[in-house]
mmCIF file of C-alpha atoms in Angstrom:
data_model
loop_
_atom_site.group_PDB
_atom_site.id
_atom_site.type_symbol
_atom_site.label_atom_id
_atom_site.label_comp_id
_atom_site.label_asym_id
_atom_site.label_seq_id
_atom_site.Cartn_x
_atom_site.Cartn_y
_atom_site.Cartn_z
ATOM 1 C CA UNK E 1 -1.024 50.099 175.860
ATOM 2 C CA UNK E 2 -3.996 51.446 173.855
ATOM 3 C CA UNK E 3 -6.405 49.969 176.325
ATOM 4 C CA UNK E 4 -4.398 51.545 179.200
ATOM 5 C CA UNK E 5 -4.149 54.825 177.382
ATOM 6 C CA UNK E 6 -7.910 54.846 176.786
ATOM 7 C CA UNK E 7 -8.400 54.043 180.506
ATOM 8 C CA UNK E 8 -6.178 56.981 181.345
ATOM 9 C CA UNK E 9 -8.212 59.310 179.152
ATOM 10 C CA UNK E 10 -11.428 57.954 180.600
ATOM 11 C CA UNK E 11 -9.997 58.406 184.064
ATOM 12 C CA UNK E 12 -8.948 61.961 183.311
ATOM 13 C CA UNK E 13 -12.287 62.691 181.815
ATOM 14 C CA UNK E 14 -14.038 61.128 184.801
ATOM 15 C CA UNK E 15 -12.097 63.328 187.146
ATOM 16 C CA UNK E 16 -13.068 66.369 185.123
ATOM 17 C CA UNK E 17 -16.770 65.624 184.511
ATOM 18 C CA UNK E 18 -18.034 62.786 186.698
ATOM 19 C CA UNK E 19 -18.128 64.870 189.865
ATOM 20 C CA UNK E 20 -21.570 66.268 189.369
ATOM 21 C CA UNK E 21 -22.919 62.876 188.447
ATOM 22 C CA UNK E 22 -21.626 60.605 191.155
ATOM 23 C CA UNK E 23 -21.212 63.031 194.017
ATOM 24 C CA UNK E 24 -24.953 62.944 194.313
ATOM 25 C CA UNK E 25 -24.741 59.292 195.379
ATOM 26 C CA UNK E 26 -22.706 60.012 198.513
ATOM 27 C CA UNK E 27 -22.945 62.577 201.332
ATOM 28 C CA UNK E 28 -19.954 64.899 201.637
ATOM 29 C CA UNK E 29 -18.815 62.853 204.648
ATOM 30 C CA UNK E 30 -19.138 59.591 202.682
ATOM 31 C CA UNK E 31 -17.182 61.167 199.778
ATOM 32 C CA UNK E 32 -14.254 61.977 202.121
ATOM 33 C CA UNK E 33 -14.419 58.438 203.621
ATOM 34 C CA UNK E 34 -14.541 56.890 200.240
ATOM 35 C CA UNK E 35 -11.607 58.838 198.679
ATOM 36 C CA UNK E 36 -9.547 58.110 201.776
ATOM 37 C CA UNK E 37 -10.414 54.382 201.393
ATOM 38 C CA UNK E 38 -9.082 54.530 197.854
ATOM 39 C CA UNK E 39 -5.869 56.181 198.850
ATOM 40 C CA UNK E 40 -5.356 53.753 201.763
ATOM 41 C CA UNK E 41 -5.904 50.812 199.489
ATOM 42 C CA UNK E 42 -3.519 52.230 196.903
ATOM 43 C CA UNK E 43 -0.952 52.876 199.639
ATOM 44 C CA UNK E 44 -1.078 49.186 200.715
ATOM 45 C CA UNK E 45 -0.425 48.137 197.077
ATOM 46 C CA UNK E 46 2.378 50.656 196.724
ATOM 47 C CA UNK E 47 3.893 49.104 199.822
ATOM 48 C CA UNK E 48 3.618 45.620 198.234
ATOM 49 C CA UNK E 49 5.387 46.746 195.103
ATOM 50 C CA UNK E 50 8.098 48.405 197.250
ATOM 51 C CA UNK E 51 8.589 45.224 199.367
ATOM 52 C CA UNK E 52 8.869 43.160 196.187
ATOM 53 C CA UNK E 53 11.560 45.526 194.846
ATOM 54 C CA UNK E 54 13.389 45.342 198.098
ATOM 55 C CA UNK E 55 13.001 41.621 198.698
ATOM 56 C CA UNK E 56 12.020 38.595 196.670
ATOM 57 C CA UNK E 57 10.388 39.843 193.426
ATOM 58 C CA UNK E 58 7.081 38.208 192.638
ATOM 59 C CA UNK E 59 5.900 39.369 189.243
ATOM 60 C CA UNK E 60 2.320 38.127 189.782
ATOM 61 C CA UNK E 61 2.077 39.999 193.127
ATOM 62 C CA UNK E 62 3.551 43.171 191.625
ATOM 63 C CA UNK E 63 1.184 43.019 188.613
ATOM 64 C CA UNK E 64 -1.883 42.450 190.864
ATOM 65 C CA UNK E 65 -0.840 45.374 193.035
ATOM 66 C CA UNK E 66 -0.230 47.621 190.031
ATOM 67 C CA UNK E 67 -3.598 46.698 188.485
ATOM 68 C CA UNK E 68 -5.406 47.493 191.775
ATOM 69 C CA UNK E 69 -3.744 50.971 191.811
ATOM 70 C CA UNK E 70 -4.544 51.575 188.125
ATOM 71 C CA UNK E 71 -8.118 50.482 188.592
ATOM 72 C CA UNK E 72 -8.586 52.878 191.548
ATOM 73 C CA UNK E 73 -6.693 55.696 189.796
ATOM 74 C CA UNK E 74 -9.040 55.414 186.792
ATOM 75 C CA UNK E 75 -12.262 55.230 188.825
ATOM 76 C CA UNK E 76 -13.112 58.929 188.681
ATOM 77 C CA UNK E 77 -12.083 59.894 192.165
ATOM 78 C CA UNK E 78 -12.798 63.534 191.218
ATOM 79 C CA UNK E 79 -16.403 62.678 192.046
ATOM 80 C CA UNK E 80 -15.271 62.353 195.698
ATOM 81 C CA UNK E 81 -14.254 65.995 195.965
ATOM 82 C CA UNK E 82 -17.808 67.458 195.781
ATOM 83 C CA UNK E 83 -19.114 70.566 197.486
ATOM 84 C CA UNK E 84 -18.699 70.368 201.339
ATOM 85 C CA UNK E 85 -15.759 67.945 201.187
ATOM 86 C CA UNK E 86 -13.141 70.670 201.695
ATOM 87 C CA UNK E 87 -13.317 70.500 205.494
ATOM 88 C CA UNK E 88 -13.527 68.018 208.389
ATOM 89 C CA UNK E 89 -17.014 66.620 208.988
ATOM 90 C CA UNK E 90 -17.688 65.292 212.432
ATOM 91 C CA UNK E 91 -14.947 62.831 213.198
ATOM 92 C CA UNK E 92 -13.886 62.522 209.592
ATOM 93 C CA UNK E 93 -10.766 64.638 209.096
ATOM 94 C CA UNK E 94 -9.430 65.665 205.632
ATOM 95 C CA UNK E 95 -5.964 66.995 204.811
ATOM 96 C CA UNK E 96 -7.073 68.418 201.440
ATOM 97 C CA UNK E 97 -6.012 72.049 200.847
ATOM 98 C CA UNK E 98 -8.558 74.684 199.689
ATOM 99 C CA UNK E 99 -6.485 75.162 196.512
ATOM 100 C CA UNK E 100 -7.653 71.758 195.228
ATOM 101 C CA UNK E 101 -11.152 73.247 194.912
ATOM 102 C CA UNK E 102 -10.071 76.444 193.206
ATOM 103 C CA UNK E 103 -7.207 75.444 190.887
ATOM 104 C CA UNK E 104 -8.865 73.018 188.550
ATOM 105 C CA UNK E 105 -6.342 73.316 185.824
ATOM 106 C CA UNK E 106 -3.459 72.259 188.051
ATOM 107 C CA UNK E 107 -5.554 69.590 189.687
ATOM 108 C CA UNK E 108 -6.398 68.157 186.277
ATOM 109 C CA UNK E 109 -2.689 68.141 185.402
ATOM 110 C CA UNK E 110 -1.571 66.237 188.480
ATOM 111 C CA UNK E 111 -4.508 63.890 188.177
ATOM 112 C CA UNK E 112 -3.682 63.068 184.562
ATOM 113 C CA UNK E 113 0.012 62.606 185.384
ATOM 114 C CA UNK E 114 -0.905 60.266 188.195
ATOM 115 C CA UNK E 115 -3.233 58.186 185.994
ATOM 116 C CA UNK E 116 -0.701 57.904 183.291
ATOM 117 C CA UNK E 117 2.001 56.835 185.737
ATOM 118 C CA UNK E 118 -0.435 54.290 187.312
ATOM 119 C CA UNK E 119 -1.326 52.876 183.914
ATOM 120 C CA UNK E 120 2.373 52.706 182.907
ATOM 121 C CA UNK E 121 3.124 50.909 186.226
ATOM 122 C CA UNK E 122 0.417 48.276 185.337
ATOM 123 C CA UNK E 123 1.752 47.873 181.741
ATOM 124 C CA UNK E 124 5.337 47.469 182.922
ATOM 125 C CA UNK E 125 4.371 45.090 185.746
ATOM 126 C CA UNK E 126 2.591 42.833 183.225
ATOM 127 C CA UNK E 127 5.953 42.272 181.508
ATOM 128 C CA UNK E 128 7.765 42.088 184.909
ATOM 129 C CA UNK E 129 11.237 43.315 184.169
ATOM 130 C CA UNK E 130 12.420 44.291 187.614
ATOM 131 C CA UNK E 131 14.517 47.203 186.530
ATOM 132 C CA UNK E 132 11.663 48.674 184.468
ATOM 133 C CA UNK E 133 9.210 48.068 187.402
ATOM 134 C CA UNK E 134 11.541 49.946 189.675
ATOM 135 C CA UNK E 135 11.687 52.894 187.257
ATOM 136 C CA UNK E 136 7.918 52.978 186.826
ATOM 137 C CA UNK E 137 7.317 52.630 190.515
ATOM 138 C CA UNK E 138 9.587 55.697 191.108
ATOM 139 C CA UNK E 139 7.691 57.631 188.471
ATOM 140 C CA UNK E 140 4.340 56.667 190.023
ATOM 141 C CA UNK E 141 5.647 57.669 193.444
ATOM 142 C CA UNK E 142 6.669 61.106 192.115
ATOM 143 C CA UNK E 143 3.214 61.571 190.647
ATOM 144 C CA UNK E 144 1.668 60.871 194.045
ATOM 145 C CA UNK E 145 4.090 63.242 195.739
ATOM 146 C CA UNK E 146 3.366 66.026 193.253
ATOM 147 C CA UNK E 147 -0.328 66.081 194.336
ATOM 148 C CA UNK E 148 0.529 65.706 198.051
ATOM 149 C CA UNK E 149 2.985 68.549 197.881
ATOM 150 C CA UNK E 150 0.516 70.876 196.144
ATOM 151 C CA UNK E 151 -2.845 69.853 197.662
ATOM 152 C CA UNK E 152 -2.348 67.965 200.885
ATOM 153 C CA UNK E 153 -1.769 69.510 204.296
ATOM 154 C CA UNK E 154 1.041 67.715 206.267
ATOM 155 C CA UNK J 1 -10.472 37.014 178.534
ATOM 156 C CA UNK J 2 -7.224 35.093 178.929
ATOM 157 C CA UNK J 3 -5.679 37.994 180.766
ATOM 158 C CA UNK J 4 -8.653 38.293 183.052
ATOM 159 C CA UNK J 5 -8.609 34.509 183.685
ATOM 160 C CA UNK J 6 -4.943 34.734 184.498
ATOM 161 C CA UNK J 7 -5.654 37.612 186.803
ATOM 162 C CA UNK J 8 -8.401 35.593 188.476
ATOM 163 C CA UNK J 9 -6.073 32.706 189.066
ATOM 164 C CA UNK J 10 -3.317 34.982 190.235
ATOM 165 C CA UNK J 11 -5.867 36.526 192.631
ATOM 166 C CA UNK J 12 -7.034 33.258 193.873
ATOM 167 C CA UNK J 13 -3.506 32.101 194.419
ATOM 168 C CA UNK J 14 -2.687 35.388 196.126
ATOM 169 C CA UNK J 15 -5.628 34.895 198.486
ATOM 170 C CA UNK J 16 -4.379 31.382 199.204
ATOM 171 C CA UNK J 17 -0.719 32.018 199.701
ATOM 172 C CA UNK J 18 0.130 35.700 199.985
ATOM 173 C CA UNK J 19 -1.145 36.142 203.508
ATOM 174 C CA UNK J 20 2.011 35.190 205.213
ATOM 175 C CA UNK J 21 4.067 37.358 202.891
ATOM 176 C CA UNK J 22 2.200 40.570 203.070
ATOM 177 C CA UNK J 23 0.420 40.430 206.405
ATOM 178 C CA UNK J 24 3.961 41.125 207.848
ATOM 179 C CA UNK J 25 3.842 44.601 206.345
ATOM 180 C CA UNK J 26 0.792 45.724 208.282
ATOM 181 C CA UNK J 27 -0.343 45.401 211.922
ATOM 182 C CA UNK J 28 -3.534 43.443 212.505
ATOM 183 C CA UNK J 29 -5.351 46.771 213.007
ATOM 184 C CA UNK J 30 -3.976 48.133 209.735
ATOM 185 C CA UNK J 31 -4.975 44.910 208.030
ATOM 186 C CA UNK J 32 -8.621 45.307 209.158
ATOM 187 C CA UNK J 33 -8.626 49.018 208.130
ATOM 188 C CA UNK J 34 -7.131 48.226 204.753
ATOM 189 C CA UNK J 35 -9.559 45.396 203.868
ATOM 190 C CA UNK J 36 -12.430 47.664 204.963
ATOM 191 C CA UNK J 37 -11.035 50.355 202.732
ATOM 192 C CA UNK J 38 -11.051 47.912 199.828
ATOM 193 C CA UNK J 39 -14.623 46.887 200.415
ATOM 194 C CA UNK J 40 -15.689 50.445 200.819
ATOM 195 C CA UNK J 41 -14.139 51.496 197.536
ATOM 196 C CA UNK J 42 -15.679 48.520 195.788
ATOM 197 C CA UNK J 43 -19.003 49.427 197.248
ATOM 198 C CA UNK J 44 -18.840 52.933 195.855
ATOM 199 C CA UNK J 45 -18.068 51.486 192.388
ATOM 200 C CA UNK J 46 -20.878 48.927 192.670
ATOM 201 C CA UNK J 47 -23.188 51.835 193.462
ATOM 202 C CA UNK J 48 -22.001 53.607 190.322
ATOM 203 C CA UNK J 49 -22.698 50.660 188.096
ATOM 204 C CA UNK J 50 -26.114 50.270 189.723
ATOM 205 C CA UNK J 51 -27.001 54.025 189.186
ATOM 206 C CA UNK J 52 -25.812 53.715 185.543
ATOM 207 C CA UNK J 53 -28.208 50.723 185.013
ATOM 208 C CA UNK J 54 -31.018 52.645 186.698
ATOM 209 C CA UNK J 55 -30.357 55.911 184.937
ATOM 210 C CA UNK J 56 -28.335 57.156 181.995
ATOM 211 C CA UNK J 57 -25.977 54.401 180.989
ATOM 212 C CA UNK J 58 -22.388 55.647 180.560
ATOM 213 C CA UNK J 59 -20.198 52.797 179.251
ATOM 214 C CA UNK J 60 -16.904 54.544 180.152
ATOM 215 C CA UNK J 61 -18.072 55.137 183.717
ATOM 216 C CA UNK J 62 -19.317 51.531 184.063
ATOM 217 C CA UNK J 63 -16.010 50.168 182.590
ATOM 218 C CA UNK J 64 -14.000 52.311 184.919
ATOM 219 C CA UNK J 65 -15.983 51.232 187.970
ATOM 220 C CA UNK J 66 -15.784 47.563 186.890
ATOM 221 C CA UNK J 67 -11.956 47.785 186.424
ATOM 222 C CA UNK J 68 -11.600 49.310 189.850
ATOM 223 C CA UNK J 69 -13.573 46.429 191.429
ATOM 224 C CA UNK J 70 -11.643 43.825 189.462
ATOM 225 C CA UNK J 71 -8.368 45.354 190.414
ATOM 226 C CA UNK J 72 -9.169 45.385 194.109
ATOM 227 C CA UNK J 73 -10.678 41.827 193.905
ATOM 228 C CA UNK J 74 -7.484 40.500 192.408
ATOM 229 C CA UNK J 75 -5.076 42.294 194.803
ATOM 230 C CA UNK J 76 -4.701 39.389 197.260
ATOM 231 C CA UNK J 77 -6.939 40.642 200.020
ATOM 232 C CA UNK J 78 -6.446 37.325 201.803
ATOM 233 C CA UNK J 79 -3.258 38.939 203.064
ATOM 234 C CA UNK J 80 -5.431 41.276 205.134
ATOM 235 C CA UNK J 81 -6.977 38.472 207.213
ATOM 236 C CA UNK J 82 -3.785 37.666 209.117
ATOM 237 C CA UNK J 83 -3.492 36.413 212.812
ATOM 238 C CA UNK J 84 -5.250 38.793 215.206
ATOM 239 C CA UNK J 85 -7.676 40.316 212.631
ATOM 240 C CA UNK J 86 -10.511 38.068 213.738
ATOM 241 C CA UNK J 87 -11.692 40.605 216.372
ATOM 242 C CA UNK J 88 -12.192 44.308 217.068
ATOM 243 C CA UNK J 89 -8.971 46.196 217.767
ATOM 244 C CA UNK J 90 -9.325 49.451 219.727
ATOM 245 C CA UNK J 91 -11.864 51.535 217.831
ATOM 246 C CA UNK J 92 -11.592 49.429 214.695
ATOM 247 C CA UNK J 93 -14.557 47.050 214.585
ATOM 248 C CA UNK J 94 -14.765 43.968 212.321
ATOM 249 C CA UNK J 95 -17.822 42.035 211.315
ATOM 250 C CA UNK J 96 -15.866 39.001 210.160
ATOM 251 C CA UNK J 97 -17.088 35.646 211.543
ATOM 252 C CA UNK J 98 -14.569 33.237 213.135
ATOM 253 C CA UNK J 99 -15.526 30.677 210.449
ATOM 254 C CA UNK J 100 -13.581 32.680 207.874
ATOM 255 C CA UNK J 101 -10.372 31.709 209.675
ATOM 256 C CA UNK J 102 -11.180 28.078 210.093
ATOM 257 C CA UNK J 103 -13.037 27.151 206.887
ATOM 258 C CA UNK J 104 -10.317 27.770 204.324
ATOM 259 C CA UNK J 105 -11.835 25.529 201.663
ATOM 260 C CA UNK J 106 -15.119 27.418 201.609
ATOM 261 C CA UNK J 107 -13.346 30.766 201.826
ATOM 262 C CA UNK J 108 -11.218 29.895 198.867
ATOM 263 C CA UNK J 109 -14.362 28.874 196.904
ATOM 264 C CA UNK J 110 -16.247 32.102 197.618
ATOM 265 C CA UNK J 111 -13.169 34.151 196.926
ATOM 266 C CA UNK J 112 -12.554 32.439 193.582
ATOM 267 C CA UNK J 113 -16.213 32.883 192.578
ATOM 268 C CA UNK J 114 -16.114 36.559 193.573
ATOM 269 C CA UNK J 115 -12.847 37.189 191.559
ATOM 270 C CA UNK J 116 -14.334 35.370 188.524
ATOM 271 C CA UNK J 117 -17.464 37.428 188.790
ATOM 272 C CA UNK J 118 -15.471 40.670 189.091
ATOM 273 C CA UNK J 119 -13.365 39.796 186.113
ATOM 274 C CA UNK J 120 -16.420 38.862 184.068
ATOM 275 C CA UNK J 121 -18.024 42.233 185.051
ATOM 276 C CA UNK J 122 -14.927 44.037 183.729
ATOM 277 C CA UNK J 123 -14.844 42.053 180.482
ATOM 278 C CA UNK J 124 -18.568 42.656 179.873
ATOM 279 C CA UNK J 125 -18.275 46.375 180.788
ATOM 280 C CA UNK J 126 -15.516 46.761 178.173
ATOM 281 C CA UNK J 127 -18.007 45.822 175.467
ATOM 282 C CA UNK J 128 -20.777 47.818 177.072
ATOM 283 C CA UNK J 129 -23.996 45.933 176.162
ATOM 284 C CA UNK J 130 -26.338 47.173 178.824
ATOM 285 C CA UNK J 131 -28.295 43.898 179.159
ATOM 286 C CA UNK J 132 -25.049 41.908 179.552
ATOM 287 C CA UNK J 133 -23.804 44.490 182.082
ATOM 288 C CA UNK J 134 -26.931 44.073 184.043
ATOM 289 C CA UNK J 135 -26.567 40.291 183.986
ATOM 290 C CA UNK J 136 -22.901 40.429 184.993
ATOM 291 C CA UNK J 137 -23.656 42.948 187.754
ATOM 292 C CA UNK J 138 -26.285 40.681 189.186
ATOM 293 C CA UNK J 139 -23.812 37.732 189.211
ATOM 294 C CA UNK J 140 -21.199 39.916 190.862
ATOM 295 C CA UNK J 141 -23.685 40.995 193.476
ATOM 296 C CA UNK J 142 -24.533 37.451 194.250
ATOM 297 C CA UNK J 143 -20.864 36.533 194.659
ATOM 298 C CA UNK J 144 -20.551 39.353 197.247
ATOM 299 C CA UNK J 145 -23.607 38.216 199.098
ATOM 300 C CA UNK J 146 -22.449 34.653 199.224
ATOM 301 C CA UNK J 147 -19.448 35.684 201.283
ATOM 302 C CA UNK J 148 -21.441 38.179 203.404
ATOM 303 C CA UNK J 149 -24.005 35.465 204.245
ATOM 304 C CA UNK J 150 -21.348 32.962 205.229
ATOM 305 C CA UNK J 151 -18.659 34.980 206.766
ATOM 306 C CA UNK J 152 -19.936 38.463 207.847
ATOM 307 C CA UNK J 153 -21.882 39.222 210.997
ATOM 308 C CA UNK J 154 -24.960 41.412 210.464
#
C-alpha cells in the first residue's frame, strides 16, 4: 500500500510539475496522440476487468490489467497537455475542453482521485477477492467519468 | 523481485494463452490500434528515461516511466495479435511480419525476454542508482530491438 501510495503521490506530482519537462520531448500533435494512446490502452484493460467480472474471473488477468492501468495513470500524463494541445492538429482530433487548461485546481483533484482509484484497483486485484475487485472497479470507473464529465467533449 | 518475477510469468502466460479469451472483445482493427497504442505509450516512457539519463536524473520520473512500461509489458498484449491482425485494415496499417503468427516458439522467447527486461528496469528504477538504471535501460532497449528485428517490417 505504501508503495502504491508513494506512486500515487509521484503521479500526482508528475501531473502537476512534469509538463514543462517532458512536453519538450514531443510536438503538440505527438502529445495528443500519446495521451490518446494511454487512454486507449487503459480502456482495453478496463474492458478486460469488466469481462472478467461478468464472466470467468481470472485473478492473474485482472491483476495484470489493473497494473497496466495504474502504471499508465502514474506516468505523468499531465506532460501530454502542453501548450497547443487544446485543439485539433491536422487529422488528430481532441475532445479536451478548454477548461482543462484553465482550471488547474480541479484538474489536479480529478487526476489525484483517478490515480488513487487506479492504485487501489491494483492493490485489490493483487488479493483477488472478486467482490472487492468489483467495488474497486466501480470506484475507478467513477473517477474516469468524473474527468470525462468535466473536461471531455461528447 | 518475487512480485515482479510473478508478474513476468503471468505476462508470459497471458501472451501465450490469453489471446483467445480477450481477442474476442475487440475487432481485428481495434486489436491493431490497441497494440499500437501500447507501443506508442511505452515509447514515450522509454524516451523519458533516456532524457533523464542524458540530462537531469529524476528518480521518481524514471520509476514512474519504468512502471508504466512494465505494466503494459505484462498486460497480455499477445491477445492483440488475433486472427486477421496480420495485415492492414482500412486506414490502420501494421508493420508486423507474417512470421510472428507462425513462429510461436520464438515469439514467446522474445516476449518473455522483453517482459523480464521491463520488470528488471522497474525494479532497478525503484532503487534509482543511475548507473544501474542505464544498464537496465540498455538491456530493455535490446529486448525491444530483438522483436523489431525479427517481427517488424521497416
